[in-house]
Amino acid sequence: MRLRPLRPEDTPALLAYRGNAEVCRFLPFEPMDEAVLAQRLAGDFARTALTGEAQALTLGVESAESGSLIGDVVLFFHSAEHRAGEIGYVFHPEATGRGYASEACSALLDLAFGELGLHRVIARINGGNHASAKLAERLGMRHEASHLSSLRFKGAWADLEIYAILAEEWRLRRS
């Protein structure tokens, strides 16, 4: 797989998964349409580097085999003082189970702990999203907290699971 900036010509591929209600079931956004994607591609998805806190870098995940966009990953830079970040991810259902998410998120964590010098990265996961929790665990992230019925999510109360990994833990895992 290859990580790269998202482009307007990715709209059909993005619609295939970001426009899918089942894919978006546990994500903090509703299924996207072309208008929303156009706005995001011209806005926050256009960022190609993190230059300061409170920014996010979203990168497309391209299959090395087909060259097609199969998902995207995001790195949030929350705090320069605390060197804190967060990762997120969304993939086309046909790309699941092949290791793409693990590989893409590993590359994102390499960026977070390497070039950006972050100290701690978290993943906030809807309590019902067991596949996402398993991915966080495969990445070596530890489950740190369960916030039961703590947020209103798409009209209902939902649990929030917090996973985290520290820079030194990531470096040990990668060596």
Coordinates of C-alpha atoms in Angstrom, one line a residue:
M1 CA 0.0 0.0 0.0
R2 CA 1.0 3.6 -0.4
L3 CA -0.1 6.7 1.5
R4 CA -0.7 9.8 -0.5
P5 CA -2.7 13.1 -0.3
L6 CA -6.3 12.9 -1.4
R7 CA -7.3 14.4 -4.7
P8 CA -10.6 15.5 -6.3
E9 CA -10.4 12.6 -8.7
D10 CA -10.7 10.3 -5.7
T11 CA -14.3 11.3 -5.3
P12 CA -15.9 8.1 -6.7
A13 CA -13.6 5.9 -4.6
L14 CA -14.3 8.1 -1.5
L15 CA -18.1 7.9 -2.1
A16 CA -17.8 4.1 -2.3
Y17 CA -16.9 3.9 1.4
R18 CA -17.5 7.3 3.0
G19 CA -20.9 7.4 1.4
N20 CA -21.8 3.9 2.7
A21 CA -24.1 4.0 5.8
E22 CA -22.8 0.7 7.1
V23 CA -19.2 1.9 6.9
C24 CA -20.1 5.2 8.7
R25 CA -22.2 3.4 11.4
F26 CA -19.5 3.9 14.1
L27 CA -17.8 7.0 12.6
P28 CA -18.3 10.6 13.8
F29 CA -19.9 11.6 10.5
E30 CA -22.9 10.7 8.4
P31 CA -22.5 9.2 4.9
M32 CA -20.9 11.8 2.6
D33 CA -22.2 12.8 -0.7
E34 CA -20.3 14.5 -3.6
A35 CA -21.0 18.0 -2.3
V36 CA -19.6 17.2 1.2
L37 CA -16.6 15.5 -0.3
A38 CA -15.9 18.4 -2.7
Q39 CA -15.9 20.7 0.3
R40 CA -13.6 18.5 2.4
L41 CA -11.2 17.9 -0.6
A42 CA -10.9 21.7 -1.0
G43 CA -10.6 22.2 2.8
D44 CA -9.2 19.9 5.5
F45 CA -8.4 17.0 3.1
A46 CA -6.2 19.3 1.1
R47 CA -3.6 19.6 3.9
T48 CA -0.3 17.9 3.0
A49 CA 1.6 18.5 6.2
L50 CA 1.1 19.2 9.9
T51 CA 2.7 22.5 10.9
G52 CA 1.0 23.2 14.2
E53 CA -1.4 21.9 16.8
A54 CA -5.1 21.6 16.3
Q55 CA -4.5 20.4 12.7
A56 CA -5.3 17.1 11.0
L57 CA -3.5 15.3 8.1
T58 CA -5.7 12.9 6.1
L59 CA -4.0 10.6 3.7
G60 CA -5.4 8.3 1.1
V61 CA -4.5 4.6 1.3
E62 CA -3.8 3.2 -2.2
S63 CA -3.5 -0.4 -3.0
A64 CA -0.1 -1.3 -4.4
E65 CA -1.7 -4.1 -6.5
S66 CA -4.5 -2.1 -8.1
G67 CA -3.5 1.5 -7.6
S68 CA -7.0 2.2 -6.4
L69 CA -7.9 4.2 -3.3
I70 CA -9.1 1.7 -0.6
G71 CA -9.4 3.9 2.5
D72 CA -7.9 6.8 4.3
V73 CA -6.2 7.5 7.6
V74 CA -5.9 10.6 9.7
L75 CA -3.4 12.0 12.2
F76 CA -4.6 14.7 14.5
F77 CA -2.0 16.9 16.2
H78 CA -3.7 17.9 19.4
S79 CA -1.0 19.5 21.6
A80 CA 2.5 20.8 21.0
E81 CA 3.1 21.2 24.8
H82 CA 2.0 17.6 25.5
R83 CA 3.2 16.2 22.1
A84 CA -0.2 14.5 21.8
G85 CA -1.9 13.1 18.8
E86 CA -4.7 10.8 17.7
I87 CA -5.2 8.5 14.8
G88 CA -8.4 7.6 12.9
Y89 CA -9.1 5.3 9.9
V90 CA -11.8 4.3 7.5
F91 CA -11.6 1.7 4.8
H92 CA -13.7 0.3 2.0
P93 CA -15.3 -3.0 3.2
E94 CA -13.7 -4.9 0.3
A95 CA -10.3 -3.9 1.6
T96 CA -10.8 -5.3 5.1
G97 CA -9.0 -8.4 6.4
R98 CA -5.9 -7.9 4.2
G99 CA -3.6 -6.0 6.5
Y100 CA -4.0 -2.6 4.7
A101 CA -5.3 -0.9 7.8
S102 CA -2.5 -2.2 10.0
E103 CA 0.1 -1.2 7.5
A104 CA -1.3 2.3 6.9
C105 CA -1.8 3.0 10.6
S106 CA 1.8 1.8 11.3
A107 CA 3.1 4.2 8.8
L108 CA 1.0 7.0 10.4
L109 CA 2.4 6.1 13.8
D110 CA 5.9 6.1 12.4
L111 CA 5.2 9.7 11.2
A112 CA 3.7 10.7 14.5
F113 CA 6.6 9.4 16.7
G114 CA 9.3 10.0 14.2
E115 CA 9.2 13.2 12.1
L116 CA 6.6 14.9 14.4
G117 CA 8.2 13.8 17.6
L118 CA 4.9 13.1 19.4
H119 CA 5.0 11.5 22.8
R120 CA 1.5 9.8 22.9
V121 CA -1.1 8.9 20.4
I122 CA -4.6 7.8 21.1
A123 CA -7.5 6.2 19.2
R124 CA -11.1 7.1 20.3
I125 CA -13.3 4.2 19.4
N126 CA -17.1 3.7 19.6
G127 CA -17.8 0.9 22.0
G128 CA -19.6 -1.1 19.4
N129 CA -16.8 -1.0 16.9
H130 CA -15.0 -4.2 17.7
A131 CA -13.1 -4.4 14.5
S132 CA -11.5 -1.0 15.2
A133 CA -10.6 -2.0 18.7
K134 CA -8.9 -5.1 17.4
L135 CA -6.9 -2.9 15.0
A136 CA -5.8 -0.7 17.8
E137 CA -4.7 -3.7 19.7
R138 CA -2.8 -5.1 16.7
L139 CA -0.9 -1.8 16.6
G140 CA 0.2 -2.3 20.2
M141 CA -2.2 0.3 21.6
R142 CA -3.3 -0.4 25.1
H143 CA -7.0 -0.1 26.2
E144 CA -6.9 2.7 28.8
A145 CA -10.5 3.6 29.5
S146 CA -14.1 2.8 28.9
H147 CA -16.5 5.8 29.2
L148 CA -19.9 4.1 29.4
S149 CA -22.8 5.8 27.8
S150 CA -20.7 9.0 27.7
L151 CA -21.7 10.6 24.4
R152 CA -24.6 11.2 22.2
F153 CA -23.8 9.5 19.0
K154 CA -26.2 9.5 16.0
G155 CA -29.2 9.9 18.3
A156 CA -28.4 7.4 21.0
W157 CA -26.0 7.1 23.9
A158 CA -22.8 5.3 23.1
D159 CA -19.7 4.1 25.0
L160 CA -16.3 5.5 24.2
E161 CA -13.2 3.3 24.3
I162 CA -9.8 5.0 24.6
Y163 CA -6.7 3.2 23.3
A164 CA -3.2 4.7 23.5
I165 CA 0.5 4.1 22.8
L166 CA 3.6 6.0 23.8
A167 CA 6.6 6.8 21.6
E168 CA 8.9 4.5 23.5
E169 CA 6.5 1.6 23.3
W170 CA 6.2 2.2 19.5
R171 CA 9.9 2.2 19.1
L172 CA 10.3 -1.0 21.1
R173 CA 7.6 -2.6 19.0
R174 CA 9.2 -1.6 15.7
S175 CA 12.8 -2.7 16.7

